[in-house]
DNA sequence: AGTTTGACTGGAG
DNA sequence: CCTCCAGCCAAAC
């Protein structure tokens, strides 16, 4: 008896991808959110890595504000040096450590503007 | 069908 | 603050 959700069915994977892209598109300028939060909101709490995979390999993600997605530590994506400047241009402040000041800019889906 | 690979996370050193 | 490690899980090899 399967008591845990099986691996995503193709449709669930499709749904997950759509939800992720939809959520990312809603992040307000000057705010950031994390992979884990997005995954949880999409219904798959432990799929943070999948969120990253989606943003990196899905064509069309470039038109979304995916630069507003950082990890829990407030660190920007590896191999993408442009992310920090993009955020700073929107007013996102970085700590001396090079991390985003999450306490000040973290945004969560559904949050009232 | 088994192994490796990450735009992750949380904890340890 | 840094790196390393274990757990994580779909996708790519």
JSON list of C-alpha atoms (C1' of nucleotides) in Angstrom, two decimals:
[
{"chain": "A", "resi": 1, "resn": "UNK", "atom": "CA", "xyz": [0.00, 0.00, 0.00]},
{"chain": "A", "resi": 2, "resn": "UNK", "atom": "CA", "xyz": [1.52, 3.22, -1.03]},
{"chain": "A", "resi": 3, "resn": "UNK", "atom": "CA", "xyz": [1.15, 5.73, 1.72]},
{"chain": "A", "resi": 4, "resn": "UNK", "atom": "CA", "xyz": [3.53, 8.24, 0.22]},
{"chain": "A", "resi": 5, "resn": "UNK", "atom": "CA", "xyz": [3.08, 10.17, -2.94]},
{"chain": "A", "resi": 6, "resn": "UNK", "atom": "CA", "xyz": [4.77, 8.36, -5.79]},
{"chain": "A", "resi": 7, "resn": "UNK", "atom": "CA", "xyz": [7.19, 10.09, -8.00]},
{"chain": "A", "resi": 8, "resn": "UNK", "atom": "CA", "xyz": [5.53, 12.93, -9.80]},
{"chain": "A", "resi": 9, "resn": "UNK", "atom": "CA", "xyz": [3.37, 11.83, -12.66]},
{"chain": "A", "resi": 10, "resn": "UNK", "atom": "CA", "xyz": [4.08, 13.71, -15.88]},
{"chain": "A", "resi": 11, "resn": "UNK", "atom": "CA", "xyz": [1.02, 15.82, -15.26]},
{"chain": "A", "resi": 12, "resn": "UNK", "atom": "CA", "xyz": [2.06, 16.62, -11.73]},
{"chain": "A", "resi": 13, "resn": "UNK", "atom": "CA", "xyz": [5.49, 17.57, -13.03]},
{"chain": "A", "resi": 14, "resn": "UNK", "atom": "CA", "xyz": [3.82, 19.81, -15.59]},
{"chain": "A", "resi": 15, "resn": "UNK", "atom": "CA", "xyz": [1.56, 21.31, -12.95]},
{"chain": "A", "resi": 16, "resn": "UNK", "atom": "CA", "xyz": [4.53, 21.85, -10.65]},
{"chain": "A", "resi": 17, "resn": "UNK", "atom": "CA", "xyz": [6.47, 23.62, -13.39]},
{"chain": "A", "resi": 18, "resn": "UNK", "atom": "CA", "xyz": [3.55, 25.88, -14.21]},
{"chain": "A", "resi": 19, "resn": "UNK", "atom": "CA", "xyz": [2.96, 26.73, -10.57]},
{"chain": "A", "resi": 20, "resn": "UNK", "atom": "CA", "xyz": [6.61, 27.53, -10.03]},
{"chain": "A", "resi": 21, "resn": "UNK", "atom": "CA", "xyz": [6.77, 29.82, -13.04]},
{"chain": "A", "resi": 22, "resn": "UNK", "atom": "CA", "xyz": [3.51, 31.45, -12.03]},
{"chain": "A", "resi": 23, "resn": "UNK", "atom": "CA", "xyz": [4.71, 32.13, -8.50]},
{"chain": "A", "resi": 24, "resn": "UNK", "atom": "CA", "xyz": [8.05, 33.51, -9.65]},
{"chain": "A", "resi": 25, "resn": "UNK", "atom": "CA", "xyz": [6.19, 35.88, -11.92]},
{"chain": "A", "resi": 26, "resn": "UNK", "atom": "CA", "xyz": [4.38, 37.31, -8.92]},
{"chain": "A", "resi": 27, "resn": "UNK", "atom": "CA", "xyz": [7.44, 38.29, -6.90]},
{"chain": "A", "resi": 28, "resn": "UNK", "atom": "CA", "xyz": [7.27, 42.07, -6.46]},
{"chain": "A", "resi": 29, "resn": "UNK", "atom": "CA", "xyz": [10.29, 44.24, -7.40]},
{"chain": "A", "resi": 30, "resn": "UNK", "atom": "CA", "xyz": [12.69, 44.76, -4.55]},
{"chain": "A", "resi": 31, "resn": "UNK", "atom": "CA", "xyz": [11.63, 41.51, -2.86]},
{"chain": "A", "resi": 32, "resn": "UNK", "atom": "CA", "xyz": [13.05, 37.99, -2.95]},
{"chain": "A", "resi": 33, "resn": "UNK", "atom": "CA", "xyz": [11.87, 34.49, -2.05]},
{"chain": "A", "resi": 34, "resn": "UNK", "atom": "CA", "xyz": [13.46, 31.06, -1.78]},
{"chain": "A", "resi": 35, "resn": "UNK", "atom": "CA", "xyz": [13.35, 27.80, -3.71]},
{"chain": "A", "resi": 36, "resn": "UNK", "atom": "CA", "xyz": [11.92, 25.97, -0.74]},
{"chain": "A", "resi": 37, "resn": "UNK", "atom": "CA", "xyz": [9.09, 28.43, -0.24]},
{"chain": "A", "resi": 38, "resn": "UNK", "atom": "CA", "xyz": [8.13, 28.24, -3.89]},
{"chain": "A", "resi": 39, "resn": "UNK", "atom": "CA", "xyz": [8.23, 24.44, -3.87]},
{"chain": "A", "resi": 40, "resn": "UNK", "atom": "CA", "xyz": [6.06, 24.29, -0.75]},
{"chain": "A", "resi": 41, "resn": "UNK", "atom": "CA", "xyz": [3.57, 26.72, -2.23]},
{"chain": "A", "resi": 42, "resn": "UNK", "atom": "CA", "xyz": [3.41, 24.60, -5.37]},
{"chain": "A", "resi": 43, "resn": "UNK", "atom": "CA", "xyz": [2.50, 21.63, -3.21]},
{"chain": "A", "resi": 44, "resn": "UNK", "atom": "CA", "xyz": [5.82, 19.75, -3.05]},
{"chain": "A", "resi": 45, "resn": "UNK", "atom": "CA", "xyz": [7.67, 20.89, 0.09]},
{"chain": "A", "resi": 46, "resn": "UNK", "atom": "CA", "xyz": [10.83, 18.86, -0.45]},
{"chain": "A", "resi": 47, "resn": "UNK", "atom": "CA", "xyz": [11.34, 19.80, -4.08]},
{"chain": "A", "resi": 48, "resn": "UNK", "atom": "CA", "xyz": [13.39, 22.94, -3.70]},
{"chain": "A", "resi": 49, "resn": "UNK", "atom": "CA", "xyz": [16.04, 21.51, -6.04]},
{"chain": "A", "resi": 50, "resn": "UNK", "atom": "CA", "xyz": [13.36, 20.98, -8.64]},
{"chain": "A", "resi": 51, "resn": "UNK", "atom": "CA", "xyz": [12.50, 24.68, -8.50]},
{"chain": "A", "resi": 52, "resn": "UNK", "atom": "CA", "xyz": [16.11, 25.52, -9.28]},
{"chain": "A", "resi": 53, "resn": "UNK", "atom": "CA", "xyz": [16.16, 22.98, -12.07]},
{"chain": "A", "resi": 54, "resn": "UNK", "atom": "CA", "xyz": [13.00, 24.44, -13.55]},
{"chain": "A", "resi": 55, "resn": "UNK", "atom": "CA", "xyz": [14.29, 28.01, -13.54]},
{"chain": "A", "resi": 56, "resn": "UNK", "atom": "CA", "xyz": [17.60, 27.00, -15.03]},
{"chain": "A", "resi": 57, "resn": "UNK", "atom": "CA", "xyz": [16.45, 24.69, -17.79]},
{"chain": "A", "resi": 58, "resn": "UNK", "atom": "CA", "xyz": [13.02, 25.98, -18.72]},
{"chain": "A", "resi": 59, "resn": "UNK", "atom": "CA", "xyz": [13.14, 28.22, -21.80]},
{"chain": "A", "resi": 60, "resn": "UNK", "atom": "CA", "xyz": [11.08, 31.32, -21.12]},
{"chain": "A", "resi": 61, "resn": "UNK", "atom": "CA", "xyz": [12.21, 31.64, -17.53]},
{"chain": "A", "resi": 62, "resn": "UNK", "atom": "CA", "xyz": [14.41, 34.50, -18.66]},
{"chain": "A", "resi": 63, "resn": "UNK", "atom": "CA", "xyz": [11.37, 36.70, -19.05]},
{"chain": "A", "resi": 64, "resn": "UNK", "atom": "CA", "xyz": [10.42, 36.07, -15.45]},
{"chain": "A", "resi": 65, "resn": "UNK", "atom": "CA", "xyz": [12.00, 37.87, -12.47]},
{"chain": "A", "resi": 66, "resn": "UNK", "atom": "CA", "xyz": [13.89, 34.71, -11.59]},
{"chain": "A", "resi": 67, "resn": "UNK", "atom": "CA", "xyz": [16.73, 36.85, -10.26]},
{"chain": "A", "resi": 68, "resn": "UNK", "atom": "CA", "xyz": [14.43, 37.44, -7.27]},
{"chain": "A", "resi": 69, "resn": "UNK", "atom": "CA", "xyz": [14.83, 33.82, -6.22]},
{"chain": "A", "resi": 70, "resn": "UNK", "atom": "CA", "xyz": [17.70, 33.06, -3.85]},
{"chain": "A", "resi": 71, "resn": "UNK", "atom": "CA", "xyz": [18.45, 30.27, -1.42]},
{"chain": "A", "resi": 72, "resn": "UNK", "atom": "CA", "xyz": [17.58, 30.29, 2.27]},
{"chain": "A", "resi": 73, "resn": "UNK", "atom": "CA", "xyz": [20.90, 31.81, 3.23]},
{"chain": "A", "resi": 74, "resn": "UNK", "atom": "CA", "xyz": [20.17, 34.73, 0.93]},
{"chain": "A", "resi": 75, "resn": "UNK", "atom": "CA", "xyz": [22.93, 33.67, -1.41]},
{"chain": "A", "resi": 76, "resn": "UNK", "atom": "CA", "xyz": [22.60, 34.23, -5.14]},
{"chain": "A", "resi": 77, "resn": "UNK", "atom": "CA", "xyz": [22.70, 31.42, -7.69]},
{"chain": "A", "resi": 78, "resn": "UNK", "atom": "CA", "xyz": [26.14, 29.95, -8.42]},
{"chain": "A", "resi": 79, "resn": "UNK", "atom": "CA", "xyz": [27.46, 30.75, -11.87]},
{"chain": "A", "resi": 80, "resn": "UNK", "atom": "CA", "xyz": [25.20, 33.77, -12.29]},
{"chain": "A", "resi": 81, "resn": "UNK", "atom": "CA", "xyz": [27.14, 36.87, -11.30]},
{"chain": "A", "resi": 82, "resn": "UNK", "atom": "CA", "xyz": [24.51, 39.15, -12.83]},
{"chain": "A", "resi": 83, "resn": "UNK", "atom": "CA", "xyz": [21.90, 38.26, -10.24]},
{"chain": "A", "resi": 84, "resn": "UNK", "atom": "CA", "xyz": [23.33, 40.48, -7.51]},
{"chain": "A", "resi": 85, "resn": "UNK", "atom": "CA", "xyz": [23.52, 43.65, -9.65]},
{"chain": "A", "resi": 86, "resn": "UNK", "atom": "CA", "xyz": [19.97, 43.04, -10.88]},
{"chain": "A", "resi": 87, "resn": "UNK", "atom": "CA", "xyz": [18.65, 42.89, -7.33]},
{"chain": "A", "resi": 88, "resn": "UNK", "atom": "CA", "xyz": [20.66, 45.86, -6.13]},
{"chain": "A", "resi": 89, "resn": "UNK", "atom": "CA", "xyz": [19.19, 47.86, -9.02]},
{"chain": "A", "resi": 90, "resn": "UNK", "atom": "CA", "xyz": [15.76, 47.21, -7.51]},
{"chain": "A", "resi": 91, "resn": "UNK", "atom": "CA", "xyz": [16.82, 48.38, -4.10]},
{"chain": "A", "resi": 92, "resn": "UNK", "atom": "CA", "xyz": [17.57, 45.01, -2.53]},
{"chain": "A", "resi": 93, "resn": "UNK", "atom": "CA", "xyz": [20.26, 45.47, 0.09]},
{"chain": "A", "resi": 94, "resn": "UNK", "atom": "CA", "xyz": [23.09, 42.99, 0.56]},
{"chain": "A", "resi": 95, "resn": "UNK", "atom": "CA", "xyz": [24.95, 42.27, 3.75]},
{"chain": "A", "resi": 96, "resn": "UNK", "atom": "CA", "xyz": [28.73, 42.70, 3.88]},
{"chain": "A", "resi": 97, "resn": "UNK", "atom": "CA", "xyz": [28.89, 38.91, 3.55]},
{"chain": "A", "resi": 98, "resn": "UNK", "atom": "CA", "xyz": [27.41, 39.15, 0.07]},
{"chain": "A", "resi": 99, "resn": "UNK", "atom": "CA", "xyz": [24.08, 37.70, 1.13]},
{"chain": "A", "resi": 100, "resn": "UNK", "atom": "CA", "xyz": [20.68, 39.28, 0.58]},
{"chain": "A", "resi": 101, "resn": "UNK", "atom": "CA", "xyz": [19.20, 40.82, 3.71]},
{"chain": "A", "resi": 102, "resn": "UNK", "atom": "CA", "xyz": [16.38, 38.27, 3.89]},
{"chain": "A", "resi": 103, "resn": "UNK", "atom": "CA", "xyz": [14.86, 39.72, 7.01]},
{"chain": "A", "resi": 104, "resn": "UNK", "atom": "CA", "xyz": [14.19, 42.86, 5.08]},
{"chain": "A", "resi": 105, "resn": "UNK", "atom": "CA", "xyz": [13.30, 41.61, 1.61]},
{"chain": "A", "resi": 106, "resn": "UNK", "atom": "CA", "xyz": [11.85, 38.09, 1.95]},
{"chain": "A", "resi": 107, "resn": "UNK", "atom": "CA", "xyz": [8.51, 37.81, 0.19]},
{"chain": "A", "resi": 108, "resn": "UNK", "atom": "CA", "xyz": [6.01, 34.98, 0.45]},
{"chain": "A", "resi": 109, "resn": "UNK", "atom": "CA", "xyz": [3.29, 33.99, -2.04]},
{"chain": "A", "resi": 110, "resn": "UNK", "atom": "CA", "xyz": [-0.08, 35.29, -0.96]},
{"chain": "A", "resi": 111, "resn": "UNK", "atom": "CA", "xyz": [1.44, 38.06, 1.06]},
{"chain": "A", "resi": 112, "resn": "UNK", "atom": "CA", "xyz": [-0.74, 41.14, 1.01]},
{"chain": "A", "resi": 113, "resn": "UNK", "atom": "CA", "xyz": [0.94, 43.98, -0.79]},
{"chain": "B", "resi": 1, "resn": "DA", "atom": "C1'", "xyz": [18.29, -0.28, -14.36]},
{"chain": "B", "resi": 2, "resn": "DG", "atom": "C1'", "xyz": [22.27, 1.73, -11.72]},
{"chain": "B", "resi": 3, "resn": "DT", "atom": "C1'", "xyz": [24.96, 5.96, -11.10]},
{"chain": "B", "resi": 4, "resn": "DT", "atom": "C1'", "xyz": [25.76, 10.78, -11.16]},
{"chain": "B", "resi": 5, "resn": "DT", "atom": "C1'", "xyz": [24.23, 15.43, -10.95]},
{"chain": "B", "resi": 6, "resn": "DG", "atom": "C1'", "xyz": [22.57, 19.74, -9.12]},
{"chain": "B", "resi": 7, "resn": "DA", "atom": "C1'", "xyz": [20.08, 27.82, -9.36]},
{"chain": "B", "resi": 8, "resn": "DC", "atom": "C1'", "xyz": [18.48, 23.24, -2.19]},
{"chain": "B", "resi": 9, "resn": "DT", "atom": "C1'", "xyz": [18.43, 22.79, 3.01]},
{"chain": "B", "resi": 10, "resn": "DG", "atom": "C1'", "xyz": [20.06, 22.27, 7.60]},
{"chain": "B", "resi": 11, "resn": "DG", "atom": "C1'", "xyz": [23.49, 21.05, 10.60]},
{"chain": "B", "resi": 12, "resn": "DA", "atom": "C1'", "xyz": [28.42, 20.26, 11.92]},
{"chain": "B", "resi": 13, "resn": "DG", "atom": "C1'", "xyz": [33.34, 21.64, 12.09]},
{"chain": "C", "resi": 1, "resn": "DC", "atom": "C1'", "xyz": [31.96, 33.52, 7.31]},
{"chain": "C", "resi": 2, "resn": "DC", "atom": "C1'", "xyz": [33.86, 29.52, 5.23]},
{"chain": "C", "resi": 3, "resn": "DT", "atom": "C1'", "xyz": [33.64, 24.46, 3.62]},
{"chain": "C", "resi": 4, "resn": "DC", "atom": "C1'", "xyz": [32.03, 19.75, 4.08]},
{"chain": "C", "resi": 5, "resn": "DC", "atom": "C1'", "xyz": [28.47, 16.28, 4.75]},
{"chain": "C", "resi": 6, "resn": "DA", "atom": "C1'", "xyz": [24.08, 13.84, 4.73]},
{"chain": "C", "resi": 7, "resn": "DG", "atom": "C1'", "xyz": [19.37, 13.87, 3.14]},
{"chain": "C", "resi": 8, "resn": "DC", "atom": "C1'", "xyz": [16.76, 15.06, -0.58]},
{"chain": "C", "resi": 9, "resn": "DC", "atom": "C1'", "xyz": [14.53, 13.75, -5.47]},
{"chain": "C", "resi": 10, "resn": "DA", "atom": "C1'", "xyz": [13.65, 14.28, -10.56]},
{"chain": "C", "resi": 11, "resn": "DA", "atom": "C1'", "xyz": [16.38, 14.35, -14.61]},
{"chain": "C", "resi": 12, "resn": "DA", "atom": "C1'", "xyz": [20.23, 13.26, -17.25]},
{"chain": "C", "resi": 13, "resn": "DC", "atom": "C1'", "xyz": [23.91, 9.80, -18.26]}
]
